[in-house]
Amino acid sequence: MMRTLCFSAALALVLSLIPMQLSAQQAPEESFSRWKVDLQTQEERLRRQEWNAVAKASRGLIEEMVDGMVAGEATSPMLALALVQQAVAESALGNREEAVWLLHLGQNLDARFREVSLASYGPAGAGLERFRLREPGGAPVAGPPLPAAGSYEPPQVLGQEDPRAPKALADSCIAADVEVEVMIGADGRVIEPVLLTGQKFPSLALVALESLRRWRFEPARADGMAVPALLRTRISNRGLRQAAAAPPETFQCIVMRLADLDDRLRKGEGDTVLPAVEKLVSRLRKLPEPGVLAAGLRTLALAEAGTGRKAEASWHWLVSQNLQPGYDLDLGAQGEAGAFLAQHVLRRSGEAPAGLEAVAVADLPPGSTPPRKIEGEEPAIPEFLSSPQAPRWVRLQLVIDAQGRVVEPRVIAGRHDAMRWAALEAVRTWRFEPARRDGQPVAVFLDVELPPRVETPLAEIAPLAGAWGEVHALLLKQQWSEARNRALALVGRVTEEGGSGDPVRSGAAVAFLALADAGLGGSLGDCYWHVAQSVSGGALYHADLSAYGAAGALLEAGNPWLLDKKVFRAGAAPTGETVERPKKIPGGGVPEYSTRDRLARIQGTIIVDALIAEDGRVAQPWVVKGLTPRLDLKSLLTLCNWRFQPATLDGKPVSVYYQLSVSFRVD
């Protein structure tokens, strides 16, 4: 009974060193939860003296932790505990040298493990009690004495091996040297390394220490005799340095790169930071990752303001606020550059810039003339939005001053940061014949949709021959039930007979289904309408649905470019907030193979980017990576039926853009 109580006390002490949760910058939440359960399971196995099982499982668990951990001292006790657990198991199996090495690794990562008693593990733990990690400059407790300083020739490195590059650190572009003090025995072997640097990146420290086992040394010599001695050295990780030098691709890498640049700006290194951040932002414009472009532009604006480029700084600061409105950066900590940018606050919609009076074009009195564009560029489409199905729309509110210049454009709605910036850069070049009231030029508010919408009746876009015309006639008569049944048949035709090769024909079939569903008061009309716009290759972006009464008005009100509600991205953001991911509710069905694609043995995974609303419904789906037009369309329509527990921020439901996948496999 006493042994059980003693063991339980030790178990509680060791596990209490593990934090309740980690931030996304330290380790993925799902990994952290699994590791904690695994560590508790290992403790139970140690209590049952299942030494082989613990030793085997610990090796895999440690490897997984090393590849999954990023930053944060909170991760150190987890990795240290796994090492100490393996040390106890190896000790019980008679592998004393390996056990002592593992124990010292754990104590290096978390010094608190030097004080944890291992006696409760029986002889296996008691046998390790005397092998406490030495202090820097000291000799091992159970090792040979050291010669007096200056009485020997120091040891020399004969050969070394680079540490491996942990995946999470490589993905985060983290590279740092690790400083250690090692004792080199008279036989040239490393006896007991001690970390001299902190444990900000415990996996980095561990792989550095482990690499020392493969280093070879010429031992120190005193009077021609080999003697043990201490040696301090820095260990560089070549693999991580190569990853850090490459263009950033992952979210974590971008965040870490920006954090480093921000830190250098605070140290007054603006002249060297500016070209680096310009290069980084140029790269970020080509990536679909949300949030990072705004963060990059903030850093760029600070660097420009700090180096005297005030005009570009104020513009990039304005763009960053447009991409991420409401983000509160402590500009007071940024010195003169921050003070300058603090004067440039993004105006609210409908609010005129300081010192300027403006009226809405619709409020101009009779006889007035609206502004007329006379020159300017069109937005440059980012490469990742080159697909005709990609949502490129952006809605802006411009202020056109009395000289015909665009002043302080404001984004009202837009799906992708890079496209919103492209739109802002384009309207910056626009010039207008100004609006005139009573013959005098005046400043006005002008709402703009890009690409420009030319409203065209759906009947002039959709093919109306044969069955398509028959369904359309039913919609005009508002015979919704019959129209819905016939529209479903049309959708079946384009997904089975190969007609989906014509995107407008496919889009029209789904648009008819959306109108019928809306007319019947169904819940899928909006999603179907968004699918129709996507698969039509942009043709239905211009569609006017006023001919279909309340059903058409309902769908038009849900056009994405008319909605200005904030939409988040699930997961961690560069701003530090973490949006909990939506969770799918069982049901909703799975898409079936089309006959043609099954016979052709088409298989793979379709990736769809969609909006998951606060009520858990799917909207605005579009195919990022597809298989065939038929399977893509079947997948999009099926996703409209899926329901989710919504994403949450601080416990409250929020709308998020979220990637979904649908797989097709031929049996």
mmCIF file with all atom_site columns, N, CA and C in Angstrom, residues 65-99:
data_model
loop_
_atom_site.group_PDB
_atom_site.id
_atom_site.type_symbol
_atom_site.label_atom_id
_atom_site.label_alt_id
_atom_site.label_comp_id
_atom_site.label_asym_id
_atom_site.label_entity_id
_atom_site.label_seq_id
_atom_site.pdbx_PDB_ins_code
_atom_site.Cartn_x
_atom_site.Cartn_y
_atom_site.Cartn_z
_atom_site.occupancy
_atom_site.B_iso_or_equiv
_atom_site.pdbx_formal_charge
_atom_site.auth_seq_id
_atom_site.auth_comp_id
_atom_site.auth_asym_id
_atom_site.auth_atom_id
_atom_site.pdbx_PDB_model_num
ATOM 1   N N  . MET A 1 65 ? 6.927  13.852 -30.998 1.00 0.00 ? 65 MET A N  1
ATOM 2   C CA . MET A 1 65 ? 6.998  15.148 -30.324 1.00 0.00 ? 65 MET A CA 1
ATOM 3   C C  . MET A 1 65 ? 8.048  16.046 -30.975 1.00 0.00 ? 65 MET A C  1
ATOM 4   N N  . VAL A 1 66 ? 9.208  15.482 -31.265 1.00 0.00 ? 66 VAL A N  1
ATOM 5   C CA . VAL A 1 66 ? 10.287 16.268 -31.865 1.00 0.00 ? 66 VAL A CA 1
ATOM 6   C C  . VAL A 1 66 ? 9.832  16.866 -33.189 1.00 0.00 ? 66 VAL A C  1
ATOM 7   N N  . ASP A 1 67 ? 9.095  16.101 -33.981 1.00 0.00 ? 67 ASP A N  1
ATOM 8   C CA . ASP A 1 67 ? 8.650  16.595 -35.284 1.00 0.00 ? 67 ASP A CA 1
ATOM 9   C C  . ASP A 1 67 ? 7.425  17.491 -35.197 1.00 0.00 ? 67 ASP A C  1
ATOM 10  N N  . GLY A 1 68 ? 6.727  17.483 -34.053 1.00 0.00 ? 68 GLY A N  1
ATOM 11  C CA . GLY A 1 68 ? 5.488  18.253 -33.950 1.00 0.00 ? 68 GLY A CA 1
ATOM 12  C C  . GLY A 1 68 ? 5.573  19.508 -33.121 1.00 0.00 ? 68 GLY A C  1
ATOM 13  N N  . MET A 1 69 ? 6.604  19.638 -32.269 1.00 0.00 ? 69 MET A N  1
ATOM 14  C CA . MET A 1 69 ? 6.704  20.798 -31.385 1.00 0.00 ? 69 MET A CA 1
ATOM 15  C C  . MET A 1 69 ? 7.351  21.973 -32.105 1.00 0.00 ? 69 MET A C  1
ATOM 16  N N  . VAL A 1 70 ? 6.928  23.169 -31.708 1.00 0.00 ? 70 VAL A N  1
ATOM 17  C CA . VAL A 1 70 ? 7.531  24.372 -32.278 1.00 0.00 ? 70 VAL A CA 1
ATOM 18  C C  . VAL A 1 70 ? 8.207  25.130 -31.149 1.00 0.00 ? 70 VAL A C  1
ATOM 19  N N  . ALA A 1 71 ? 7.602  26.223 -30.697 1.00 0.00 ? 71 ALA A N  1
ATOM 20  C CA . ALA A 1 71 ? 8.238  27.068 -29.690 1.00 0.00 ? 71 ALA A CA 1
ATOM 21  C C  . ALA A 1 71 ? 7.513  26.944 -28.365 1.00 0.00 ? 71 ALA A C  1
ATOM 22  N N  . GLY A 1 72 ? 8.098  27.558 -27.344 1.00 0.00 ? 72 GLY A N  1
ATOM 23  C CA . GLY A 1 72 ? 7.428  27.644 -26.065 1.00 0.00 ? 72 GLY A CA 1
ATOM 24  C C  . GLY A 1 72 ? 8.028  26.742 -25.013 1.00 0.00 ? 72 GLY A C  1
ATOM 25  N N  . GLU A 1 73 ? 8.400  27.337 -23.887 1.00 0.00 ? 73 GLU A N  1
ATOM 26  C CA . GLU A 1 73 ? 8.980  26.556 -22.808 1.00 0.00 ? 73 GLU A CA 1
ATOM 27  C C  . GLU A 1 73 ? 7.984  25.551 -22.237 1.00 0.00 ? 73 GLU A C  1
ATOM 28  N N  . ALA A 1 74 ? 6.683  25.757 -22.488 1.00 0.00 ? 74 ALA A N  1
ATOM 29  C CA . ALA A 1 74 ? 5.677  24.840 -21.960 1.00 0.00 ? 74 ALA A CA 1
ATOM 30  C C  . ALA A 1 74 ? 5.792  23.451 -22.574 1.00 0.00 ? 74 ALA A C  1
ATOM 31  N N  . THR A 1 75 ? 6.450  23.339 -23.732 1.00 0.00 ? 75 THR A N  1
ATOM 32  C CA . THR A 1 75 ? 6.599  22.026 -24.352 1.00 0.00 ? 75 THR A CA 1
ATOM 33  C C  . THR A 1 75 ? 7.748  21.232 -23.748 1.00 0.00 ? 75 THR A C  1
ATOM 34  N N  . SER A 1 76 ? 8.672  21.901 -23.076 1.00 0.00 ? 76 SER A N  1
ATOM 35  C CA . SER A 1 76 ? 9.849  21.213 -22.545 1.00 0.00 ? 76 SER A CA 1
ATOM 36  C C  . SER A 1 76 ? 9.510  20.103 -21.559 1.00 0.00 ? 76 SER A C  1
ATOM 37  N N  . PRO A 1 77 ? 8.612  20.334 -20.571 1.00 0.00 ? 77 PRO A N  1
ATOM 38  C CA . PRO A 1 77 ? 8.334  19.247 -19.623 1.00 0.00 ? 77 PRO A CA 1
ATOM 39  C C  . PRO A 1 77 ? 7.730  18.012 -20.265 1.00 0.00 ? 77 PRO A C  1
ATOM 40  N N  . MET A 1 78 ? 6.970  18.180 -21.355 1.00 0.00 ? 78 MET A N  1
ATOM 41  C CA . MET A 1 78 ? 6.385  17.013 -22.013 1.00 0.00 ? 78 MET A CA 1
ATOM 42  C C  . MET A 1 78 ? 7.473  16.138 -22.617 1.00 0.00 ? 78 MET A C  1
ATOM 43  N N  . LEU A 1 79 ? 8.371  16.762 -23.364 1.00 0.00 ? 79 LEU A N  1
ATOM 44  C CA . LEU A 1 79 ? 9.439  16.007 -24.003 1.00 0.00 ? 79 LEU A CA 1
ATOM 45  C C  . LEU A 1 79 ? 10.396 15.443 -22.960 1.00 0.00 ? 79 LEU A C  1
ATOM 46  N N  . ALA A 1 80 ? 10.666 16.226 -21.918 1.00 0.00 ? 80 ALA A N  1
ATOM 47  C CA . ALA A 1 80 ? 11.552 15.750 -20.853 1.00 0.00 ? 80 ALA A CA 1
ATOM 48  C C  . ALA A 1 80 ? 10.945 14.541 -20.144 1.00 0.00 ? 80 ALA A C  1
ATOM 49  N N  . LEU A 1 81 ? 9.648  14.574 -19.885 1.00 0.00 ? 81 LEU A N  1
ATOM 50  C CA . LEU A 1 81 ? 8.990  13.451 -19.208 1.00 0.00 ? 81 LEU A CA 1
ATOM 51  C C  . LEU A 1 81 ? 9.079  12.187 -20.052 1.00 0.00 ? 81 LEU A C  1
ATOM 52  N N  . ALA A 1 82 ? 8.857  12.314 -21.361 1.00 0.00 ? 82 ALA A N  1
ATOM 53  C CA . ALA A 1 82 ? 8.950  11.141 -22.233 1.00 0.00 ? 82 ALA A CA 1
ATOM 54  C C  . ALA A 1 82 ? 10.351 10.540 -22.180 1.00 0.00 ? 82 ALA A C  1
ATOM 55  N N  . LEU A 1 83 ? 11.372 11.384 -22.133 1.00 0.00 ? 83 LEU A N  1
ATOM 56  C CA . LEU A 1 83 ? 12.753 10.899 -22.058 1.00 0.00 ? 83 LEU A CA 1
ATOM 57  C C  . LEU A 1 83 ? 13.027 10.202 -20.732 1.00 0.00 ? 83 LEU A C  1
ATOM 58  N N  . VAL A 1 84 ? 12.542 10.774 -19.636 1.00 0.00 ? 84 VAL A N  1
ATOM 59  C CA . VAL A 1 84 ? 12.771 10.166 -18.319 1.00 0.00 ? 84 VAL A CA 1
ATOM 60  C C  . VAL A 1 84 ? 12.023 8.842  -18.211 1.00 0.00 ? 84 VAL A C  1
ATOM 61  N N  . GLN A 1 85 ? 10.813 8.779  -18.763 1.00 0.00 ? 85 GLN A N  1
ATOM 62  C CA . GLN A 1 85 ? 10.081 7.509  -18.755 1.00 0.00 ? 85 GLN A CA 1
ATOM 63  C C  . GLN A 1 85 ? 10.871 6.429  -19.489 1.00 0.00 ? 85 GLN A C  1
ATOM 64  N N  . GLN A 1 86 ? 11.420 6.779  -20.649 1.00 0.00 ? 86 GLN A N  1
ATOM 65  C CA . GLN A 1 86 ? 12.213 5.795  -21.381 1.00 0.00 ? 86 GLN A CA 1
ATOM 66  C C  . GLN A 1 86 ? 13.474 5.432  -20.606 1.00 0.00 ? 86 GLN A C  1
ATOM 67  N N  . ALA A 1 87 ? 14.059 6.415  -19.910 1.00 0.00 ? 87 ALA A N  1
ATOM 68  C CA . ALA A 1 87 ? 15.260 6.134  -19.117 1.00 0.00 ? 87 ALA A CA 1
ATOM 69  C C  . ALA A 1 87 ? 14.976 5.086  -18.047 1.00 0.00 ? 87 ALA A C  1
ATOM 70  N N  . VAL A 1 88 ? 13.846 5.210  -17.356 1.00 0.00 ? 88 VAL A N  1
ATOM 71  C CA . VAL A 1 88 ? 13.488 4.239  -16.316 1.00 0.00 ? 88 VAL A CA 1
ATOM 72  C C  . VAL A 1 88 ? 13.317 2.850  -16.930 1.00 0.00 ? 88 VAL A C  1
ATOM 73  N N  . ALA A 1 89 ? 12.636 2.783  -18.086 1.00 0.00 ? 89 ALA A N  1
ATOM 74  C CA . ALA A 1 89 ? 12.422 1.490  -18.737 1.00 0.00 ? 89 ALA A CA 1
ATOM 75  C C  . ALA A 1 89 ? 13.746 0.867  -19.171 1.00 0.00 ? 89 ALA A C  1
ATOM 76  N N  . GLU A 1 90 ? 14.642 1.669  -19.761 1.00 0.00 ? 90 GLU A N  1
ATOM 77  C CA . GLU A 1 90 ? 15.940 1.140  -20.200 1.00 0.00 ? 90 GLU A CA 1
ATOM 78  C C  . GLU A 1 90 ? 16.768 0.678  -19.001 1.00 0.00 ? 90 GLU A C  1
ATOM 79  N N  . SER A 1 91 ? 16.653 1.397  -17.884 1.00 0.00 ? 91 SER A N  1
ATOM 80  C CA . SER A 1 91 ? 17.365 0.987  -16.670 1.00 0.00 ? 91 SER A CA 1
ATOM 81  C C  . SER A 1 91 ? 16.879 -0.375 -16.197 1.00 0.00 ? 91 SER A C  1
ATOM 82  N N  . ALA A 1 92 ? 15.560 -0.573 -16.225 1.00 0.00 ? 92 ALA A N  1
ATOM 83  C CA . ALA A 1 92 ? 14.999 -1.858 -15.795 1.00 0.00 ? 92 ALA A CA 1
ATOM 84  C C  . ALA A 1 92 ? 15.412 -2.992 -16.723 1.00 0.00 ? 92 ALA A C  1
ATOM 85  N N  . LEU A 1 93 ? 15.653 -2.674 -17.994 1.00 0.00 ? 93 LEU A N  1
ATOM 86  C CA . LEU A 1 93 ? 16.050 -3.693 -18.968 1.00 0.00 ? 93 LEU A CA 1
ATOM 87  C C  . LEU A 1 93 ? 17.559 -3.938 -18.968 1.00 0.00 ? 93 LEU A C  1
ATOM 88  N N  . GLY A 1 94 ? 18.277 -3.256 -18.074 1.00 0.00 ? 94 GLY A N  1
ATOM 89  C CA . GLY A 1 94 ? 19.713 -3.472 -17.956 1.00 0.00 ? 94 GLY A CA 1
ATOM 90  C C  . GLY A 1 94 ? 20.560 -2.614 -18.864 1.00 0.00 ? 94 GLY A C  1
ATOM 91  N N  . ASN A 1 95 ? 19.956 -1.651 -19.563 1.00 0.00 ? 95 ASN A N  1
ATOM 92  C CA . ASN A 1 95 ? 20.701 -0.781 -20.471 1.00 0.00 ? 95 ASN A CA 1
ATOM 93  C C  . ASN A 1 95 ? 21.096 0.495  -19.728 1.00 0.00 ? 95 ASN A C  1
ATOM 94  N N  . ARG A 1 96 ? 22.025 0.355  -18.771 1.00 0.00 ? 96 ARG A N  1
ATOM 95  C CA . ARG A 1 96 ? 22.349 1.449  -17.870 1.00 0.00 ? 96 ARG A CA 1
ATOM 96  C C  . ARG A 1 96 ? 22.912 2.674  -18.603 1.00 0.00 ? 96 ARG A C  1
ATOM 97  N N  . GLU A 1 97 ? 23.848 2.475  -19.520 1.00 0.00 ? 97 GLU A N  1
ATOM 98  C CA . GLU A 1 97 ? 24.455 3.614  -20.214 1.00 0.00 ? 97 GLU A CA 1
ATOM 99  C C  . GLU A 1 97 ? 23.410 4.403  -21.003 1.00 0.00 ? 97 GLU A C  1
ATOM 100 N N  . GLU A 1 98 ? 22.526 3.689  -21.702 1.00 0.00 ? 98 GLU A N  1
ATOM 101 C CA . GLU A 1 98 ? 21.458 4.349  -22.455 1.00 0.00 ? 98 GLU A CA 1
ATOM 102 C C  . GLU A 1 98 ? 20.511 5.075  -21.514 1.00 0.00 ? 98 GLU A C  1
ATOM 103 N N  . ALA A 1 99 ? 20.199 4.457  -20.381 1.00 0.00 ? 99 ALA A N  1
ATOM 104 C CA . ALA A 1 99 ? 19.281 5.058  -19.420 1.00 0.00 ? 99 ALA A CA 1
ATOM 105 C C  . ALA A 1 99 ? 19.837 6.367  -18.870 1.00 0.00 ? 99 ALA A C  1
#
